[in-house]
Amino acid sequence: MPVKRINKKAVNNKSSLKRTAVNKPVPSINPATGKKIGLVPVTDLSKMAEMMKQARKAQSEWSLLSYRQRKEHIRKIRNYILKNPDEIATVISESSGKTRVDAMATEVIPAALSAEWYSQNAEKILKREKLPVASVLFFNKRNVIERYPLRVVGIISPWNYPLSIPFGEVVMGLMAGNAVMLKVSTSTTMVGVEIDKIIKYGDLPDGLFRLLVGPGDRIVDALIENNADKIFFTGSTETGREIMTKASRRLIPVSLELGGKDAMIVLPDADLERASNGAAWAGYQNAGQSCGSVERLYVHDTVYDKMLELLSKKTKALRFGEDRDFNVDIGSMTTGEQWEKVEMQVNDALKKGAKISAVSSRGVKKRGSFYPPILMYDVNHGMDIMKNETFGPVVPVMKFNTIDEAVKLANDSTMGLTASVWTRNIKKGIELARRIEAGVVTINDHLYTHGQPETPWSGWKKSGIGFTHSKLGLLEMTRAKLINWDIIRSRRNMWWFPYDRNVYEKLRLSLKLALPLSVTDYLKGAFNVPFFLIKKMFSSWKT
Ligand code: NAD
């Protein structure tokens, strides 16, 4: 894809933009500085049928390779990341406004780790699996499950982790033997271009991987019209619902990773120093724009004041603004639209009686880009800020008195992506984790497991359908097939024609043999069924 690094003169001159509009380039803007950083041509969707044909052809070649051979290609991709981490982190930071520390910790490192883990483990996870025969009635049968690629998968990704979210899925898709068409968010197109570049180092067959640039609805329509085999979507619940509705018309399966309203529960015996550090990081990092960030903080009454005091101090100390020389903790919001949503929720909460415990003053709030980290209290579940995803650097905190009350509050949400429990008593923490309606519950930590490719990530309730990451995510990239055969070739199964009373009786006794309620039952079955079964297997059907 011919991408132009920005030429300042061209950017400042709108008519020159018009002239280059033959390819309809999308200008990419650094949200922290407002500077344009690139122009990316929109994919010509009238060529989708051709691109799909090419993808299917490339996939046929690719799927013939062994896992070991596929791994060699992914290794080259991984090595490119390992050799160029700074360049990649800078592209991410410039495109999204996040700090380079965030880009390195939550994007570059997870991307490299996922290339390593999926390439190392795909064979083990996807290899044919023998199923032990569970009942004597099927002693003559053997079963294996085999995994096949879906063929061409579409991946639609959001702007908040523009590298690590789609990259892990691309690698999973490729290792499972698929062709991949990736559409990244138009807010972070330059990261898509970077992914395209990284993947090129894998020397894949032409057309096996394709970056699609342009409006999401049109790209998804084109994927569906051209019968993509599955759509993996990560983004808002509303868009996920829309995509699922469209895909259902052609029975195209979807995997949806959607929004969250994650709860963090601090028990009386928690290490408050760790809990406050953890809440600050998981609530404010990436300017709070994480599907699994701390969106609701519930603290036990006995430690509430202390926790609030510690977290207030930490909130005030955070530096936010443009990442010039690693001098800030929090970068900018990625889109102006998101900034407005956060501002609206904060104002709504304040109007309804919420108070601000601390706000970072170490930066300049700038409409559309920088939003100061804010800690709020006196909030309740009647407020938007406790009900709907905020996706900004705001942590609202509430008190609870009993564990039951904490569980009730945490589960009082239509979403269930992740949650966390903070306690020194791990056994108690695990018990509480079991009661929380979420796809991931961490104890004394929050959010970070997205960076561990071996752990599954999935939402309960309206937070998603299906899995990504880990063994479960890899399985989502395949179709399963059962292959079944007899070890002794026979003429008939016991339950085949011709039917008569004797067949019925023996079937009834076989139930006793398979699932005896008493020793007598078992013996009756054992004396009668095997002989009949073998006789029927080898006798001719006399008509
Ligand atoms: P979004 O739904 O607006 O967009 C996601 C992707 O879909 C983008 O590529 C976008 O261009 C495309 N898109 C937008 N409208 C579309 C349409 N009508 N049809 C088809 N595609 C369309 O989400 P976003 O604002 O980019 O991301 C933020 C949301 O993503 C938050 O709700 C966040 O919680 C969620 N998210 C979830 C996870 C998870 O793993 N569960 C991870 C990251 C983000």
XYZ file of C-alpha atoms and ligand atoms in Angstrom:
587
model
C 0.000 0.000 0.000
C 1.618 3.299 -1.022
C 1.609 5.414 2.119
C 2.852 8.926 2.168
C 4.760 10.196 5.161
C 3.463 13.669 5.565
C 4.714 16.542 3.534
C 3.858 19.621 5.593
C 3.261 21.805 2.552
C 0.743 19.366 1.130
C -1.074 19.134 4.451
C -1.422 22.847 4.868
C -2.691 23.200 1.363
C -6.238 21.845 1.146
C -6.348 22.025 -2.646
C -3.350 19.703 -2.855
C -5.291 17.246 -0.687
C -8.086 17.463 -3.210
C -5.702 16.779 -6.063
C -4.344 13.643 -4.413
C -7.911 12.530 -3.772
C -7.731 10.131 -6.734
C -6.772 7.498 -4.130
C -8.995 9.155 -1.528
C -6.234 9.275 1.113
C -7.200 9.406 4.800
C -5.144 11.928 6.728
C -3.834 10.525 10.012
C -3.461 12.952 12.869
C -1.421 12.771 16.044
C -4.101 13.527 18.643
C -1.543 14.830 21.129
C -0.118 17.478 18.800
C -2.843 17.875 16.171
C -0.182 17.337 13.501
C -0.937 15.278 10.460
C 1.390 12.309 10.279
C 0.430 10.485 7.116
C -1.947 9.995 4.246
C -3.260 6.539 3.610
C -5.262 5.561 0.535
C -8.643 3.984 1.141
C -9.003 0.395 -0.075
C -10.942 0.141 -3.313
C -13.798 -2.087 -2.216
C -15.016 -2.632 -5.782
C -12.040 -5.030 -5.913
C -13.148 -7.022 -2.891
C -14.240 -10.067 -4.919
C -10.814 -10.170 -6.547
C -9.044 -9.713 -3.198
C -11.131 -12.494 -1.694
C -10.260 -14.794 -4.603
C -6.586 -14.059 -4.105
C -6.898 -14.636 -0.362
C -8.551 -18.013 -0.928
C -5.860 -19.029 -3.380
C -3.090 -17.986 -0.999
C -4.863 -19.737 1.864
C -4.976 -23.003 -0.086
C -1.182 -22.899 -0.406
C -0.653 -21.744 3.160
C -2.859 -24.401 4.712
C -0.710 -27.095 3.111
C 2.293 -25.947 5.108
C 3.057 -27.729 8.341
C 2.796 -25.825 11.619
C 6.569 -25.844 11.741
C 6.760 -24.160 8.342
C 4.143 -21.560 9.298
C 6.082 -20.940 12.475
C 9.175 -20.046 10.445
C 7.237 -17.242 8.756
C 5.815 -15.944 12.035
C 9.320 -16.053 13.510
C 10.482 -13.572 10.856
C 7.613 -11.292 11.826
C 8.477 -11.627 15.502
C 12.113 -10.877 14.793
C 11.212 -7.692 12.964
C 9.374 -6.506 16.085
C 12.297 -7.482 18.300
C 14.714 -5.522 16.113
C 12.512 -2.431 15.764
C 10.628 -1.912 19.040
C 11.336 1.837 19.246
C 10.145 2.574 15.727
C 6.929 0.639 16.346
C 6.305 2.254 19.746
C 6.787 5.695 18.199
C 4.274 5.034 15.406
C 1.738 3.852 17.991
C 2.368 6.827 20.243
C 2.082 9.328 17.394
C -1.088 7.742 16.051
C -2.962 7.291 19.302
C -1.489 9.955 21.579
C -0.535 7.367 24.177
C 2.828 7.541 25.910
C 5.728 5.542 24.555
C 5.879 3.640 27.863
C 2.250 2.567 27.330
C 3.040 1.720 23.715
C 6.002 -0.429 24.722
C 4.340 -2.117 27.719
C 0.887 -2.785 26.337
C 1.444 -3.020 22.595
C 4.954 -3.871 21.423
C 5.800 -6.415 24.136
C 2.410 -8.218 23.955
C 2.668 -8.317 20.151
C 6.104 -9.962 20.290
C 4.980 -12.348 23.027
C 1.916 -13.357 21.047
C 3.952 -14.046 17.893
C 6.161 -16.275 20.002
C 3.420 -18.081 21.919
C 1.025 -18.808 19.063
C 3.803 -19.943 16.768
C 5.182 -22.222 19.496
C 1.879 -23.637 20.672
C -0.518 -23.744 17.718
C 0.505 -27.258 16.704
C 0.044 -28.641 20.205
C -3.365 -26.993 20.551
C -4.718 -27.680 17.076
C -3.353 -31.168 16.463
C -5.784 -34.053 15.957
C -7.261 -35.220 19.201
C -8.219 -38.852 19.914
C -11.394 -39.234 21.918
C -11.494 -42.146 24.338
C -14.583 -44.327 23.826
C -16.829 -43.598 26.763
C -19.166 -46.586 26.702
C -18.788 -50.329 26.117
C -21.640 -50.071 23.613
C -19.280 -48.370 21.188
C -16.272 -50.591 21.839
C -15.781 -51.002 18.099
C -15.714 -47.269 17.328
C -12.849 -44.832 17.216
C -13.085 -41.006 17.094
C -10.751 -38.164 16.397
C -11.383 -34.432 16.242
C -9.458 -32.572 13.594
C -9.164 -28.818 13.275
C -9.367 -27.048 9.931
C -8.797 -23.397 9.049
C -11.894 -21.278 8.572
C -10.265 -20.041 5.335
C -10.613 -16.222 5.134
C -11.228 -14.320 8.343
C -12.017 -10.634 8.703
C -10.615 -8.835 11.736
C -12.052 -5.463 12.719
C -10.141 -3.672 15.448
C -10.499 -0.550 17.626
C -8.160 2.371 18.188
C -7.338 1.913 21.862
C -4.706 -0.828 21.388
C -4.191 -0.468 17.664
C -1.275 -2.910 17.509
C -1.658 -5.485 20.242
C -5.364 -6.238 19.725
C -5.343 -6.960 15.986
C -1.804 -8.303 15.889
C -2.506 -11.204 18.269
C -5.572 -12.124 16.230
C -3.698 -11.901 12.937
C -1.039 -14.291 14.245
C -3.653 -16.681 15.644
C -5.486 -16.611 12.316
C -2.338 -17.279 10.303
C -1.031 -20.033 12.554
C -4.409 -21.744 12.296
C -3.974 -21.748 8.503
C -6.252 -18.866 7.509
C -5.940 -15.883 5.226
C -6.570 -12.646 7.117
C -8.182 -9.382 6.076
C -7.591 -6.711 8.691
C -9.463 -3.457 9.063
C -8.002 -1.166 11.704
C -9.739 1.866 13.132
C -9.593 4.926 10.906
C -8.448 6.874 13.977
C -5.172 4.919 14.031
C -4.651 4.007 10.393
C -0.890 4.542 10.562
C -0.629 1.647 13.006
C -2.456 -0.500 10.443
C 0.146 0.543 7.913
C 2.849 -0.429 10.408
C 1.214 -3.841 10.919
C 1.132 -4.296 7.145
C 4.849 -3.532 7.081
C 5.638 -5.885 9.977
C 3.676 -8.732 8.392
C 5.499 -8.252 5.078
C 8.665 -9.393 6.832
C 7.020 -12.807 7.172
C 7.305 -13.465 3.404
C 3.755 -14.769 3.248
C 2.065 -15.839 0.003
C 0.638 -12.860 -1.893
C -2.820 -11.922 -0.687
C -2.711 -14.077 2.449
C -2.759 -10.959 4.594
C -4.440 -7.752 3.527
C -4.887 -4.440 5.277
C -8.230 -2.810 4.533
C -8.542 0.937 5.044
C -11.795 2.828 5.132
C -15.140 3.171 6.856
C -16.023 0.171 9.023
C -19.593 -0.305 7.820
C -18.590 -0.424 4.142
C -15.713 -2.796 4.799
C -17.847 -5.122 6.884
C -20.565 -5.082 4.206
C -17.960 -5.993 1.583
C -16.587 -8.830 3.733
C -20.069 -10.208 4.289
C -21.144 -9.848 0.649
C -18.005 -11.743 -0.339
C -18.627 -14.505 2.167
C -15.747 -14.059 4.563
C -15.755 -17.171 6.725
C -15.839 -15.436 10.099
C -15.634 -11.918 11.481
C -13.613 -11.166 14.577
C -14.699 -7.835 15.929
C -13.284 -5.853 18.833
C -14.976 -2.569 19.627
C -18.086 -1.059 21.117
C -21.145 -3.090 22.025
C -23.321 -1.063 19.616
C -21.096 -1.732 16.606
C -20.727 -5.390 17.606
C -24.495 -5.785 17.628
C -24.761 -4.168 14.200
C -22.088 -6.441 12.727
C -23.669 -9.548 14.229
C -27.054 -8.585 12.766
C -25.571 -8.145 9.300
C -23.479 -11.329 9.488
C -26.474 -13.360 10.678
C -28.236 -12.764 7.368
C -25.623 -14.969 5.707
C -25.003 -17.117 8.771
C -21.438 -15.876 8.957
C -20.114 -16.570 12.461
C -18.780 -13.738 14.575
C -16.570 -13.394 17.605
C -17.214 -10.206 19.542
C -14.939 -8.548 22.104
C -16.933 -5.595 23.371
C -17.035 -2.909 26.024
C -16.539 -3.246 29.751
C -17.489 -1.545 33.015
C -14.990 -3.314 35.162
C -15.196 -3.469 38.911
C -12.276 -3.489 41.321
C -13.112 -4.701 44.834
C -10.828 -3.856 47.748
C -11.331 -6.050 50.831
C -10.417 -4.944 54.376
C -7.219 -7.025 54.451
C -5.872 -5.713 51.134
C -2.380 -4.311 50.786
C -3.571 -0.749 50.246
C -0.268 0.483 48.878
C -0.415 -2.120 46.090
C -4.169 -1.648 45.636
C -3.851 2.125 45.201
C -0.906 1.760 42.802
C -2.873 -0.855 40.858
C -6.054 1.245 40.744
C -4.096 4.261 39.483
C -2.404 2.256 36.743
C -5.384 0.217 35.590
C -7.767 3.161 35.899
C -5.704 5.869 34.224
C -3.135 4.256 31.918
C -3.762 4.762 28.214
C -5.845 7.756 29.404
C -8.369 5.224 30.718
C -9.146 4.022 27.210
C -8.990 0.321 27.960
C -11.878 -2.098 27.657
C -10.614 -3.728 30.866
C -9.681 -0.618 32.853
C -10.914 0.015 36.392
C -14.240 1.711 35.715
C -15.777 1.203 39.161
C -13.870 0.975 42.435
C -15.598 -0.588 45.456
C -13.760 -0.316 48.773
C -14.674 -1.851 52.125
C -15.930 0.681 54.643
C -13.064 -0.001 57.105
C -10.331 0.892 54.611
C -12.256 3.347 52.443
C -10.750 6.556 53.897
C -7.203 5.246 53.762
C -7.616 3.951 50.204
C -9.138 7.251 49.094
C -6.284 9.174 50.689
C -3.611 7.033 49.024
C -5.284 7.028 45.612
C -5.929 10.784 45.800
C -2.225 11.420 46.353
C -1.335 9.174 43.442
C -3.936 10.735 41.176
C -2.670 14.240 41.910
C 0.914 13.190 41.244
C 0.203 11.919 37.732
C 1.598 14.038 34.903
C -0.468 14.213 31.763
C 0.207 15.770 28.377
C 2.338 15.289 25.304
C 5.052 12.658 25.606
C 8.111 14.687 24.603
C 10.876 13.129 26.612
C 9.224 10.377 28.638
C 8.065 13.195 30.909
C 4.401 12.234 31.317
C 2.465 9.293 32.740
C -0.745 9.834 30.814
C -0.921 10.756 27.148
C -3.794 12.218 25.223
C -7.213 10.802 24.482
C -7.210 9.295 21.011
C -10.366 10.850 19.638
C -12.153 14.127 20.286
C -15.432 12.237 20.357
C -14.219 10.115 23.259
C -13.022 13.231 25.112
C -16.530 14.696 24.825
C -18.135 11.468 26.114
C -15.896 11.494 29.194
C -16.575 15.167 29.849
C -20.328 14.531 29.597
C -20.221 11.659 32.091
C -18.104 13.622 34.567
C -20.440 16.644 34.372
C -23.510 14.437 34.710
C -22.047 12.818 37.839
C -21.122 16.203 39.344
C -24.627 17.508 38.655
C -26.072 14.478 40.443
C -23.960 15.014 43.569
C -20.649 13.257 42.898
C -17.546 14.913 44.293
C -13.989 15.031 43.105
C -11.492 13.624 45.564
C -8.468 14.392 43.421
C -7.641 15.625 40.005
C -4.237 15.723 38.491
C -3.175 19.298 37.942
C 0.156 18.358 36.388
C -0.848 19.033 32.806
C -3.234 21.173 30.792
C -6.756 19.999 30.066
C -7.198 20.550 26.378
C -10.527 20.071 24.692
C -10.373 17.025 22.432
C -7.016 15.743 23.579
C -5.702 15.883 27.169
C -7.999 14.906 29.998
C -6.718 14.994 33.582
C -6.943 11.829 35.691
C -9.845 12.264 38.118
C -10.849 10.348 41.246
C -14.551 10.736 42.131
C -16.552 9.743 45.191
C -20.149 10.068 46.416
C -21.187 8.318 43.228
C -24.053 5.831 42.914
C -25.501 3.395 40.404
C -28.081 5.933 39.277
C -25.274 7.853 37.588
C -24.146 7.278 34.050
C -20.553 7.081 35.269
C -21.363 3.895 37.219
C -23.576 2.377 34.526
C -22.047 2.988 31.108
C -18.520 2.609 29.885
C -16.520 5.804 30.506
C -13.378 4.911 28.555
C -11.452 7.795 30.041
C -9.119 8.555 32.965
C -11.812 8.687 35.629
C -12.084 6.365 38.629
C -15.357 6.577 40.578
C -15.228 5.008 44.034
C -17.987 3.608 46.286
C -18.044 2.097 49.772
C -19.411 -1.349 50.681
C -19.994 -3.079 54.029
C -20.303 -6.791 53.304
C -18.921 -9.187 50.695
C -22.467 -9.876 49.497
C -22.979 -6.183 48.911
C -19.689 -5.965 46.963
C -20.755 -8.880 44.752
C -24.160 -7.319 44.168
C -22.632 -3.985 43.188
C -20.001 -5.540 40.934
C -22.611 -7.682 39.162
C -25.051 -4.801 38.796
C -23.993 -4.131 35.222
C -25.038 -5.247 31.783
C -21.353 -5.824 31.039
C -18.909 -8.383 32.356
C -15.486 -8.136 30.796
C -12.968 -8.181 33.644
C -12.874 -7.463 37.369
C -10.407 -7.665 40.211
C -10.352 -8.567 43.903
C -7.711 -7.195 46.269
C -6.928 -9.142 49.423
C -4.003 -10.766 51.232
C -6.062 -13.945 51.530
C -5.818 -15.625 48.127
C -8.301 -18.368 49.044
C -10.892 -15.768 49.964
C -10.018 -13.830 46.817
C -10.622 -16.868 44.621
C -13.956 -17.572 46.330
C -15.067 -14.018 45.663
C -13.730 -14.137 42.082
C -16.019 -17.126 41.429
C -19.074 -15.028 42.301
C -18.299 -12.212 39.882
C -19.937 -12.211 36.467
C -16.948 -11.495 34.239
C -14.750 -13.315 31.750
C -11.528 -12.513 33.624
C -11.069 -11.901 37.347
C -7.599 -11.088 38.631
C -6.534 -11.073 42.242
C -4.323 -8.191 43.380
C -3.898 -7.082 39.767
C -6.068 -5.697 37.007
C -6.215 -5.548 33.210
C -2.740 -6.862 32.458
C -3.675 -10.416 31.384
C -4.513 -9.102 27.919
C -0.739 -9.022 27.501
C -0.369 -12.708 28.364
C -1.170 -14.642 25.178
C -1.627 -17.908 27.068
C -4.621 -16.554 29.023
C -8.122 -16.386 27.510
C -9.872 -13.045 27.168
C -13.643 -12.944 26.799
C -16.622 -10.998 27.967
C -19.683 -12.225 29.807
C -23.096 -10.633 29.353
C -23.008 -7.733 26.844
C -19.202 -7.671 26.842
C -18.824 -10.243 24.136
C -19.294 -13.564 22.464
C -16.468 -16.047 22.043
C -12.845 -15.904 23.074
C -9.646 -14.342 22.006
C -6.096 -15.247 23.072
C -4.900 -18.568 24.472
C -5.918 -22.023 23.412
C -9.566 -20.937 23.360
C -8.842 -18.039 20.993
C -6.878 -20.282 18.637
C -9.744 -22.765 18.533
C -12.062 -19.909 17.474
C -9.940 -19.587 14.346
C -10.794 -23.109 13.210
C -13.640 -25.441 12.314
C -13.778 -28.775 14.076
C -14.476 -32.061 12.365
C -15.127 -35.414 13.958
C -13.834 -38.421 12.047
C -15.248 -41.746 13.202
C -14.563 -45.357 12.150
C -14.847 -49.014 13.212
C -11.826 -50.974 14.299
C -13.435 -54.286 13.251
C -15.281 -54.144 9.951
C -18.747 -55.654 10.462
C -21.981 -56.027 8.528
C -24.243 -54.130 10.865
C -24.499 -52.126 14.044
C -26.670 -53.528 16.800
C -29.300 -50.816 16.259
C -29.588 -51.230 12.494
C -32.383 -53.040 10.593
C -34.077 -55.442 10.759
C -35.952 -54.471 13.927
C -37.815 -57.007 16.081
C -38.711 -57.557 19.739
C -35.359 -59.193 20.387
C -33.486 -56.104 19.159
C -35.604 -53.974 21.449
C -34.938 -56.262 24.452
C -31.211 -56.312 23.811
C -31.120 -52.548 23.465
C -32.929 -52.304 26.808
C -30.376 -54.650 28.392
C -27.513 -52.734 26.815
C -28.685 -49.724 28.793
C -28.249 -51.814 31.962
C -24.786 -52.842 30.819
C -23.710 -49.308 30.011
C -25.235 -47.652 33.054
C -26.046 -50.351 35.635
C -28.019 -49.364 38.702
C -27.021 -52.622 40.436
C -24.668 -55.581 40.052
C -27.636 -57.697 38.846
C -28.359 -55.139 36.152
C -24.775 -55.252 35.037
C -24.646 -59.042 34.981
C -27.887 -59.263 32.992
C -26.468 -56.915 30.435
C -23.061 -58.561 30.385
C -24.533 -62.050 29.774
C -26.925 -61.003 27.044
C -25.652 -58.033 25.115
C -22.092 -58.822 23.927
C -23.110 -62.079 22.312
C -26.106 -60.494 20.572
C -24.030 -57.525 19.511
C -21.349 -59.684 17.897
C -23.952 -61.942 16.325
C -25.717 -58.982 14.742
C -22.435 -57.508 13.584
C -21.550 -60.578 11.577
C -24.841 -62.180 10.594
C -26.439 -61.573 7.228
C -29.763 -59.804 6.998
C -32.094 -62.520 5.745
C -35.074 -61.051 3.950
P -16.029 1.123 17.548
O -17.082 0.102 17.720
O -16.451 2.501 17.243
O -15.038 0.720 16.354
C -14.344 -0.511 16.330
C -13.987 -0.836 14.891
O -15.191 -0.985 14.151
C -13.204 0.250 14.188
O -12.299 -0.337 13.285
C -14.266 1.015 13.442
O -13.750 1.673 12.309
C -15.232 -0.080 13.058
N -16.611 0.385 12.909
C -17.190 1.493 13.412
N -18.489 1.552 13.073
C -18.730 0.448 12.329
C -19.902 -0.075 11.701
N -21.066 0.562 11.763
N -19.796 -1.242 11.042
C -18.631 -1.909 11.008
N -17.490 -1.460 11.581
C -17.545 -0.308 12.244
O -15.106 1.049 18.825
P -13.862 1.977 19.176
O -14.389 3.308 19.578
O -12.846 1.900 18.094
O -13.248 1.214 20.432
C -13.681 1.400 21.719
C -14.583 0.286 22.181
O -13.951 -0.967 21.986
C -14.875 0.349 23.659
O -16.227 0.074 23.884
C -14.004 -0.732 24.247
O -14.440 -1.244 25.484
C -14.060 -1.746 23.168
N -12.925 -2.664 23.277
C -13.155 -3.935 23.676
C -12.081 -4.810 23.843
C -12.278 -6.222 24.315
O -11.332 -6.978 24.233
N -13.430 -6.608 24.806
C -10.798 -4.367 23.568
C -10.617 -3.059 23.145
C -11.684 -2.216 22.995
